[in-house]
Amino acid sequence: MSDFVIEAPAVVALSVAGTDAVFPVRRVYCIGRNYAAHAVEMGGDPKREPPFFFQKNPNNLDPSGEFPYPPHSSNVHHEVEMAVALKAGGTDIPVDQALAHVFGYAVAVDMTRRDLQGEAKRTGRPWEIGKAFERSAPVGPIQPVSEIGHPDCGRIELKVNGELRQEGDLNQMIWKVPEMISHLSEYFELAPGDVILSGTPAGVGPVVKGDSMEARIEGLGSMIVNIV
Ligand code: MN
């Protein structure tokens, strides 16, 4: 075995509820506009068009409960989302076999530099600068399927300083979890450790330093994230 010429980067690992074991992350896929009411508020069309995805980096996932307000933005939004953690992968996974690939689910927030994302949209540039920045994906512990099953309905909400900002139901997803896994697997080779953020309900909006967010999904619990 060869020595690394520099220190090898650490494996990003998420805690698993009820155990000392951790879940190693390989890739992070995020689906866009997957709740009709959010598609409308972003100027999109809520009809069932093919899903689209972007990626964040594994080390953008952050379980610390703190979100450092990023530089060069003055409009940073919260998007509460259910994260889907895969224990198995493959290509061309049939919809009716997709859920067998899921290890568990977690509460997450797809933090978005809306100003920089909007500029990227206007200029036809990639979204990375608005989406895949440092600590841009606060995430809670993974709840294993063995404990909670596969949540396909239930309230999803986000409060800022105790005030309700986002609310919806997991059953409002335009593309359901098995469909998004199947679709992704037609374009990418999925693998154990992949995480999918499944889209956000309506009510996205800005946060400022000093705010405290509480993200909650029925059956998965809640997560506090302080903006610092
Ligand atoms: Mn999102």
mmCIF file of N, CA, C and O in Angstrom, residues 18-100:
data_model
loop_
_atom_site.group_PDB
_atom_site.id
_atom_site.type_symbol
_atom_site.label_atom_id
_atom_site.label_comp_id
_atom_site.label_asym_id
_atom_site.label_seq_id
_atom_site.Cartn_x
_atom_site.Cartn_y
_atom_site.Cartn_z
ATOM 1 N N GLY A 18 -29.579 6.416 18.215
ATOM 2 C CA GLY A 18 -29.705 5.196 19.005
ATOM 3 C C GLY A 18 -28.493 4.291 18.975
ATOM 4 O O GLY A 18 -28.570 3.148 19.441
ATOM 5 N N THR A 19 -27.368 4.772 18.420
ATOM 6 C CA THR A 19 -26.179 3.931 18.326
ATOM 7 C C THR A 19 -24.932 4.808 18.352
ATOM 8 O O THR A 19 -24.998 6.004 18.093
ATOM 9 N N ASP A 20 -23.785 4.201 18.652
ATOM 10 C CA ASP A 20 -22.515 4.926 18.588
ATOM 11 C C ASP A 20 -21.908 4.857 17.189
ATOM 12 O O ASP A 20 -20.915 5.508 16.915
ATOM 13 N N ALA A 21 -22.513 4.065 16.301
ATOM 14 C CA ALA A 21 -21.978 3.912 14.945
ATOM 15 C C ALA A 21 -22.296 5.146 14.108
ATOM 16 O O ALA A 21 -23.186 5.940 14.443
ATOM 17 N N VAL A 22 -21.552 5.333 13.041
ATOM 18 C CA VAL A 22 -21.752 6.497 12.175
ATOM 19 C C VAL A 22 -21.941 6.045 10.733
ATOM 20 O O VAL A 22 -21.534 4.948 10.342
ATOM 21 N N PHE A 23 -22.544 6.943 9.949
ATOM 22 C CA PHE A 23 -22.843 6.670 8.542
ATOM 23 C C PHE A 23 -21.854 7.455 7.685
ATOM 24 O O PHE A 23 -21.828 8.681 7.739
ATOM 25 N N PRO A 24 -21.027 6.768 6.867
ATOM 26 C CA PRO A 24 -20.048 7.480 6.031
ATOM 27 C C PRO A 24 -20.697 8.019 4.759
ATOM 28 O O PRO A 24 -21.438 7.305 4.091
ATOM 29 N N VAL A 25 -20.381 9.275 4.435
ATOM 30 C CA VAL A 25 -21.029 9.925 3.286
ATOM 31 C C VAL A 25 -20.118 9.886 2.069
ATOM 32 O O VAL A 25 -18.932 10.197 2.145
ATOM 33 N N ARG A 26 -20.694 9.506 0.928
ATOM 34 C CA ARG A 26 -19.953 9.513 -0.334
ATOM 35 C C ARG A 26 -20.318 10.741 -1.173
ATOM 36 O O ARG A 26 -19.476 11.566 -1.497
ATOM 37 N N ARG A 27 -21.566 10.879 -1.553
ATOM 38 C CA ARG A 27 -22.013 12.031 -2.358
ATOM 39 C C ARG A 27 -23.289 12.604 -1.768
ATOM 40 O O ARG A 27 -23.993 11.919 -1.026
ATOM 41 N N VAL A 28 -23.592 13.851 -2.143
ATOM 42 C CA VAL A 28 -24.840 14.495 -1.713
ATOM 43 C C VAL A 28 -25.556 15.035 -2.946
ATOM 44 O O VAL A 28 -25.065 15.949 -3.621
ATOM 45 N N TYR A 29 -26.699 14.440 -3.266
ATOM 46 C CA TYR A 29 -27.555 14.922 -4.352
ATOM 47 C C TYR A 29 -28.734 15.686 -3.749
ATOM 48 O O TYR A 29 -29.248 15.311 -2.692
ATOM 49 N N CYS A 30 -29.154 16.745 -4.440
ATOM 50 C CA CYS A 30 -30.286 17.547 -3.971
ATOM 51 C C CYS A 30 -31.265 17.704 -5.129
ATOM 52 O O CYS A 30 -30.860 18.075 -6.244
ATOM 53 N N ILE A 31 -32.546 17.439 -4.870
ATOM 54 C CA ILE A 31 -33.561 17.611 -5.907
ATOM 55 C C ILE A 31 -34.153 19.012 -5.784
ATOM 56 O O ILE A 31 -34.346 19.521 -4.680
ATOM 57 N N GLY A 32 -34.409 19.633 -6.931
ATOM 58 C CA GLY A 32 -34.962 20.983 -6.946
ATOM 59 C C GLY A 32 -36.464 20.967 -7.135
ATOM 60 O O GLY A 32 -37.010 20.061 -7.776
ATOM 61 N N ARG A 33 -37.134 21.962 -6.574
ATOM 62 C CA ARG A 33 -38.567 22.219 -6.821
ATOM 63 C C ARG A 33 -39.406 20.954 -6.764
ATOM 64 O O ARG A 33 -40.097 20.608 -7.720
ATOM 65 N N ASN A 34 -39.370 20.285 -5.624
ATOM 66 C CA ASN A 34 -40.078 19.004 -5.517
ATOM 67 C C ASN A 34 -41.383 19.078 -4.733
ATOM 68 O O ASN A 34 -42.013 18.063 -4.495
ATOM 69 N N TYR A 35 -41.753 20.279 -4.309
ATOM 70 C CA TYR A 35 -43.081 20.483 -3.715
ATOM 71 C C TYR A 35 -43.738 21.565 -4.556
ATOM 72 O O TYR A 35 -43.137 22.624 -4.811
ATOM 73 N N ALA A 36 -44.970 21.322 -4.996
ATOM 74 C CA ALA A 36 -45.614 22.219 -5.964
ATOM 75 C C ALA A 36 -45.648 23.655 -5.478
ATOM 76 O O ALA A 36 -45.321 24.587 -6.225
ATOM 77 N N ALA A 37 -46.021 23.868 -4.203
ATOM 78 C CA ALA A 37 -46.167 25.244 -3.716
ATOM 79 C C ALA A 37 -44.824 25.976 -3.703
ATOM 80 O O ALA A 37 -44.758 27.187 -3.920
ATOM 81 N N HIS A 38 -43.719 25.249 -3.466
ATOM 82 C CA HIS A 38 -42.394 25.874 -3.510
ATOM 83 C C HIS A 38 -41.988 26.161 -4.954
ATOM 84 O O HIS A 38 -41.391 27.205 -5.243
ATOM 85 N N ALA A 39 -42.326 25.262 -5.877
ATOM 86 C CA ALA A 39 -42.023 25.507 -7.296
ATOM 87 C C ALA A 39 -42.680 26.809 -7.743
ATOM 88 O O ALA A 39 -42.066 27.635 -8.428
ATOM 89 N N VAL A 40 -43.915 27.026 -7.305
ATOM 90 C CA VAL A 40 -44.632 28.244 -7.681
ATOM 91 C C VAL A 40 -43.959 29.475 -7.073
ATOM 92 O O VAL A 40 -43.741 30.484 -7.753
ATOM 93 N N GLU A 41 -43.556 29.400 -5.787
ATOM 94 C CA GLU A 41 -42.965 30.579 -5.154
ATOM 95 C C GLU A 41 -41.598 30.925 -5.756
ATOM 96 O O GLU A 41 -41.158 32.062 -5.658
ATOM 97 N N MET A 42 -40.954 29.943 -6.402
ATOM 98 C CA MET A 42 -39.675 30.218 -7.059
ATOM 99 C C MET A 42 -39.867 30.583 -8.532
ATOM 100 O O MET A 42 -38.909 30.650 -9.306
ATOM 101 N N GLY A 43 -41.108 30.788 -8.950
ATOM 102 C CA GLY A 43 -41.370 31.195 -10.325
ATOM 103 C C GLY A 43 -41.433 30.047 -11.300
ATOM 104 O O GLY A 43 -41.387 30.239 -12.518
ATOM 105 N N GLY A 44 -41.534 28.829 -10.779
ATOM 106 C CA GLY A 44 -41.565 27.650 -11.641
ATOM 107 C C GLY A 44 -42.986 27.174 -11.885
ATOM 108 O O GLY A 44 -43.958 27.818 -11.503
ATOM 109 N N ASP A 45 -43.060 26.030 -12.526
ATOM 110 C CA ASP A 45 -44.335 25.428 -12.887
ATOM 111 C C ASP A 45 -44.488 24.159 -12.055
ATOM 112 O O ASP A 45 -43.584 23.324 -12.024
ATOM 113 N N PRO A 46 -45.604 24.012 -11.337
ATOM 114 C CA PRO A 46 -45.736 22.864 -10.431
ATOM 115 C C PRO A 46 -46.082 21.562 -11.117
ATOM 116 O O PRO A 46 -46.217 20.545 -10.454
ATOM 117 N N LYS A 47 -46.231 21.571 -12.431
ATOM 118 C CA LYS A 47 -46.601 20.298 -13.056
ATOM 119 C C LYS A 47 -45.411 19.340 -13.050
ATOM 120 O O LYS A 47 -44.283 19.725 -12.802
ATOM 121 N N ARG A 48 -45.747 18.086 -13.284
ATOM 122 C CA ARG A 48 -44.761 17.038 -13.060
ATOM 123 C C ARG A 48 -43.782 16.954 -14.223
ATOM 124 O O ARG A 48 -43.865 16.085 -15.078
ATOM 125 N N GLU A 49 -42.838 17.890 -14.216
ATOM 126 C CA GLU A 49 -41.745 17.817 -15.181
ATOM 127 C C GLU A 49 -40.679 16.873 -14.626
ATOM 128 O O GLU A 49 -40.670 16.605 -13.430
ATOM 129 N N PRO A 50 -39.794 16.373 -15.481
ATOM 130 C CA PRO A 50 -38.740 15.495 -14.947
ATOM 131 C C PRO A 50 -37.976 16.202 -13.834
ATOM 132 O O PRO A 50 -37.762 17.412 -13.896
ATOM 133 N N PRO A 51 -37.587 15.459 -12.799
ATOM 134 C CA PRO A 51 -36.867 16.098 -11.692
ATOM 135 C C PRO A 51 -35.495 16.579 -12.141
ATOM 136 O O PRO A 51 -34.925 16.053 -13.097
ATOM 137 N N PHE A 52 -34.979 17.615 -11.460
ATOM 138 C CA PHE A 52 -33.593 18.009 -11.714
ATOM 139 C C PHE A 52 -32.832 18.017 -10.398
ATOM 140 O O PHE A 52 -33.412 18.176 -9.330
ATOM 141 N N PHE A 53 -31.535 17.822 -10.504
ATOM 142 C CA PHE A 53 -30.695 17.666 -9.328
ATOM 143 C C PHE A 53 -29.475 18.569 -9.428
ATOM 144 O O PHE A 53 -29.024 18.920 -10.506
ATOM 145 N N PHE A 54 -28.962 18.928 -8.251
ATOM 146 C CA PHE A 54 -27.624 19.516 -8.165
ATOM 147 C C PHE A 54 -26.920 18.777 -7.031
ATOM 148 O O PHE A 54 -27.527 17.947 -6.357
ATOM 149 N N GLN A 55 -25.642 19.072 -6.819
ATOM 150 C CA GLN A 55 -24.927 18.391 -5.751
ATOM 151 C C GLN A 55 -24.343 19.379 -4.752
ATOM 152 O O GLN A 55 -23.988 20.504 -5.102
ATOM 153 N N LYS A 56 -24.307 18.940 -3.509
ATOM 154 C CA LYS A 56 -23.469 19.591 -2.516
ATOM 155 C C LYS A 56 -22.302 18.649 -2.256
ATOM 156 O O LYS A 56 -22.280 17.510 -2.725
ATOM 157 N N ASN A 57 -21.324 19.131 -1.491
ATOM 158 C CA ASN A 57 -20.174 18.300 -1.163
ATOM 159 C C ASN A 57 -20.428 17.568 0.154
ATOM 160 O O ASN A 57 -21.093 18.109 1.036
ATOM 161 N N PRO A 58 -19.884 16.360 0.281
ATOM 162 C CA PRO A 58 -20.090 15.627 1.542
ATOM 163 C C PRO A 58 -19.754 16.470 2.768
ATOM 164 O O PRO A 58 -20.494 16.468 3.747
ATOM 165 N N ASN A 59 -18.639 17.215 2.702
ATOM 166 C CA ASN A 59 -18.264 17.975 3.902
ATOM 167 C C ASN A 59 -19.006 19.300 4.036
ATOM 168 O O ASN A 59 -18.719 20.087 4.926
ATOM 169 N N ASN A 60 -20.014 19.542 3.173
ATOM 170 C CA ASN A 60 -20.957 20.637 3.433
ATOM 171 C C ASN A 60 -21.991 20.222 4.484
ATOM 172 O O ASN A 60 -22.647 21.077 5.075
ATOM 173 N N LEU A 61 -22.168 18.918 4.687
ATOM 174 C CA LEU A 61 -23.080 18.438 5.727
ATOM 175 C C LEU A 61 -22.507 18.810 7.092
ATOM 176 O O LEU A 61 -21.313 18.629 7.345
ATOM 177 N N ASP A 62 -23.364 19.319 7.955
ATOM 178 C CA ASP A 62 -22.866 19.841 9.230
ATOM 179 C C ASP A 62 -23.838 19.516 10.360
ATOM 180 O O ASP A 62 -24.939 20.064 10.402
ATOM 181 N N PRO A 63 -23.441 18.633 11.259
ATOM 182 C CA PRO A 63 -24.321 18.288 12.378
ATOM 183 C C PRO A 63 -24.138 19.177 13.606
ATOM 184 O O PRO A 63 -24.724 18.910 14.652
ATOM 185 N N SER A 64 -23.362 20.273 13.503
ATOM 186 C CA SER A 64 -22.944 21.011 14.703
ATOM 187 C C SER A 64 -24.058 21.801 15.367
ATOM 188 O O SER A 64 -23.946 22.185 16.525
ATOM 189 N N GLY A 65 -25.128 22.116 14.619
ATOM 190 C CA GLY A 65 -26.168 22.980 15.186
ATOM 191 C C GLY A 65 -25.853 24.456 15.058
ATOM 192 O O GLY A 65 -26.578 25.297 15.600
ATOM 193 N N GLU A 66 -24.767 24.782 14.359
ATOM 194 C CA GLU A 66 -24.427 26.181 14.083
ATOM 195 C C GLU A 66 -24.236 26.366 12.590
ATOM 196 O O GLU A 66 -23.652 25.508 11.917
ATOM 197 N N PHE A 67 -24.729 27.486 12.075
ATOM 198 C CA PHE A 67 -24.535 27.827 10.664
ATOM 199 C C PHE A 67 -23.858 29.190 10.593
ATOM 200 O O PHE A 67 -24.466 30.205 10.935
ATOM 201 N N PRO A 68 -22.596 29.226 10.146
ATOM 202 C CA PRO A 68 -21.908 30.505 10.018
ATOM 203 C C PRO A 68 -22.416 31.249 8.776
ATOM 204 O O PRO A 68 -22.366 30.692 7.672
ATOM 205 N N TYR A 69 -22.920 32.455 8.960
ATOM 206 C CA TYR A 69 -23.435 33.214 7.811
ATOM 207 C C TYR A 69 -22.301 33.415 6.813
ATOM 208 O O TYR A 69 -21.229 33.894 7.166
ATOM 209 N N PRO A 70 -22.522 33.031 5.539
ATOM 210 C CA PRO A 70 -21.397 33.018 4.587
ATOM 211 C C PRO A 70 -21.041 34.419 4.085
ATOM 212 O O PRO A 70 -21.903 35.304 4.054
ATOM 213 N N PRO A 71 -19.801 34.595 3.659
ATOM 214 C CA PRO A 71 -19.374 35.883 3.102
ATOM 215 C C PRO A 71 -19.978 36.120 1.722
ATOM 216 O O PRO A 71 -20.410 35.183 1.049
ATOM 217 N N HIS A 72 -20.004 37.371 1.306
ATOM 218 C CA HIS A 72 -20.414 37.767 -0.050
ATOM 219 C C HIS A 72 -21.885 37.452 -0.358
ATOM 220 O O HIS A 72 -22.249 37.277 -1.512
ATOM 221 N N SER A 73 -22.710 37.349 0.688
ATOM 222 C CA SER A 73 -24.147 37.184 0.483
ATOM 223 C C SER A 73 -24.889 38.067 1.468
ATOM 224 O O SER A 73 -24.433 38.274 2.595
ATOM 225 N N SER A 74 -26.032 38.567 1.037
ATOM 226 C CA SER A 74 -26.889 39.313 1.959
ATOM 227 C C SER A 74 -28.310 38.756 1.936
ATOM 228 O O SER A 74 -29.221 39.352 2.504
ATOM 229 N N ASN A 75 -28.499 37.613 1.271
ATOM 230 C CA ASN A 75 -29.823 36.987 1.210
ATOM 231 C C ASN A 75 -29.631 35.470 1.220
ATOM 232 O O ASN A 75 -29.482 34.838 0.176
ATOM 233 N N VAL A 76 -29.602 34.911 2.431
ATOM 234 C CA VAL A 76 -29.353 33.475 2.608
ATOM 235 C C VAL A 76 -30.622 32.832 3.156
ATOM 236 O O VAL A 76 -31.121 33.248 4.206
ATOM 237 N N HIS A 77 -31.136 31.848 2.433
ATOM 238 C CA HIS A 77 -32.433 31.245 2.756
ATOM 239 C C HIS A 77 -32.310 29.868 3.393
ATOM 240 O O HIS A 77 -31.370 29.127 3.115
ATOM 241 N N HIS A 78 -33.326 29.540 4.195
ATOM 242 C CA HIS A 78 -33.496 28.181 4.725
ATOM 243 C C HIS A 78 -34.402 27.378 3.791
ATOM 244 O O HIS A 78 -35.358 27.909 3.232
ATOM 245 N N GLU A 79 -34.078 26.088 3.623
ATOM 246 C CA GLU A 79 -34.953 25.138 2.923
ATOM 247 C C GLU A 79 -34.937 23.840 3.728
ATOM 248 O O GLU A 79 -33.978 23.066 3.632
ATOM 249 N N VAL A 80 -35.974 23.601 4.508
ATOM 250 C CA VAL A 80 -36.019 22.355 5.292
ATOM 251 C C VAL A 80 -36.301 21.188 4.356
ATOM 252 O O VAL A 80 -37.161 21.287 3.471
ATOM 253 N N GLU A 81 -35.563 20.088 4.530
ATOM 254 C CA GLU A 81 -35.699 18.949 3.620
ATOM 255 C C GLU A 81 -35.475 17.639 4.383
ATOM 256 O O GLU A 81 -34.705 17.588 5.331
ATOM 257 N N MET A 82 -36.089 16.575 3.901
ATOM 258 C CA MET A 82 -35.789 15.253 4.432
ATOM 259 C C MET A 82 -34.602 14.677 3.664
ATOM 260 O O MET A 82 -34.608 14.646 2.429
ATOM 261 N N ALA A 83 -33.571 14.260 4.409
ATOM 262 C CA ALA A 83 -32.413 13.605 3.797
ATOM 263 C C ALA A 83 -32.632 12.100 3.764
ATOM 264 O O ALA A 83 -33.145 11.517 4.720
ATOM 265 N N VAL A 84 -32.242 11.485 2.651
ATOM 266 C CA VAL A 84 -32.379 10.046 2.448
ATOM 267 C C VAL A 84 -30.963 9.479 2.338
ATOM 268 O O VAL A 84 -30.198 9.879 1.461
ATOM 269 N N ALA A 85 -30.605 8.555 3.225
ATOM 270 C CA ALA A 85 -29.247 7.997 3.264
ATOM 271 C C ALA A 85 -29.258 6.584 2.698
ATOM 272 O O ALA A 85 -29.991 5.720 3.196
ATOM 273 N N LEU A 86 -28.438 6.340 1.669
ATOM 274 C CA LEU A 86 -28.454 5.041 0.978
ATOM 275 C C LEU A 86 -27.439 4.065 1.570
ATOM 276 O O LEU A 86 -26.303 4.438 1.857
ATOM 277 N N LYS A 87 -27.866 2.801 1.685
ATOM 278 C CA LYS A 87 -26.963 1.730 2.136
ATOM 279 C C LYS A 87 -26.525 0.849 0.984
ATOM 280 O O LYS A 87 -25.691 -0.042 1.151
ATOM 281 N N ALA A 88 -27.138 1.070 -0.184
ATOM 282 C CA ALA A 88 -26.805 0.276 -1.366
ATOM 283 C C ALA A 88 -26.991 1.167 -2.586
ATOM 284 O O ALA A 88 -27.687 2.182 -2.526
ATOM 285 N N GLY A 89 -26.352 0.793 -3.681
ATOM 286 C CA GLY A 89 -26.414 1.627 -4.871
ATOM 287 C C GLY A 89 -26.704 0.819 -6.108
ATOM 288 O O GLY A 89 -27.310 -0.253 -6.041
ATOM 289 N N GLY A 90 -26.263 1.380 -7.248
ATOM 290 C CA GLY A 90 -26.466 0.692 -8.512
ATOM 291 C C GLY A 90 -26.922 1.659 -9.583
ATOM 292 O O GLY A 90 -27.035 2.866 -9.349
ATOM 293 N N THR A 91 -27.158 1.109 -10.763
ATOM 294 C CA THR A 91 -27.698 1.898 -11.872
ATOM 295 C C THR A 91 -29.030 1.289 -12.290
ATOM 296 O O THR A 91 -29.286 0.094 -12.075
ATOM 297 N N ASP A 92 -29.866 2.135 -12.882
ATOM 298 C CA ASP A 92 -31.183 1.693 -13.374
ATOM 299 C C ASP A 92 -31.961 0.900 -12.324
ATOM 300 O O ASP A 92 -32.427 -0.216 -12.573
ATOM 301 N N ILE A 93 -32.071 1.494 -11.154
ATOM 302 C CA ILE A 93 -32.798 0.845 -10.048
ATOM 303 C C ILE A 93 -34.296 1.022 -10.296
ATOM 304 O O ILE A 93 -34.776 2.142 -10.436
ATOM 305 N N PRO A 94 -35.056 -0.077 -10.367
ATOM 306 C CA PRO A 94 -36.512 0.064 -10.570
ATOM 307 C C PRO A 94 -37.177 0.753 -9.374
ATOM 308 O O PRO A 94 -36.735 0.583 -8.229
ATOM 309 N N VAL A 95 -38.226 1.511 -9.667
ATOM 310 C CA VAL A 95 -38.936 2.230 -8.609
ATOM 311 C C VAL A 95 -39.369 1.277 -7.500
ATOM 312 O O VAL A 95 -39.223 1.579 -6.306
ATOM 313 N N ASP A 96 -39.869 0.109 -7.874
ATOM 314 C CA ASP A 96 -40.421 -0.791 -6.852
ATOM 315 C C ASP A 96 -39.345 -1.502 -6.035
ATOM 316 O O ASP A 96 -39.661 -2.216 -5.085
ATOM 317 N N GLN A 97 -38.069 -1.306 -6.396
ATOM 318 C CA GLN A 97 -36.977 -1.864 -5.589
ATOM 319 C C GLN A 97 -36.155 -0.783 -4.886
ATOM 320 O O GLN A 97 -35.216 -1.073 -4.141
ATOM 321 N N ALA A 98 -36.522 0.488 -5.114
ATOM 322 C CA ALA A 98 -35.663 1.591 -4.667
ATOM 323 C C ALA A 98 -35.568 1.692 -3.146
ATOM 324 O O ALA A 98 -34.485 1.931 -2.597
ATOM 325 N N LEU A 99 -36.664 1.515 -2.448
ATOM 326 C CA LEU A 99 -36.632 1.719 -0.989
ATOM 327 C C LEU A 99 -35.724 0.711 -0.290
ATOM 328 O O LEU A 99 -35.228 0.978 0.809
ATOM 329 N N ALA A 100 -35.486 -0.435 -0.907
ATOM 330 C CA ALA A 100 -34.591 -1.436 -0.303
ATOM 331 C C ALA A 100 -33.145 -0.931 -0.253
ATOM 332 O O ALA A 100 -32.299 -1.540 0.399
#
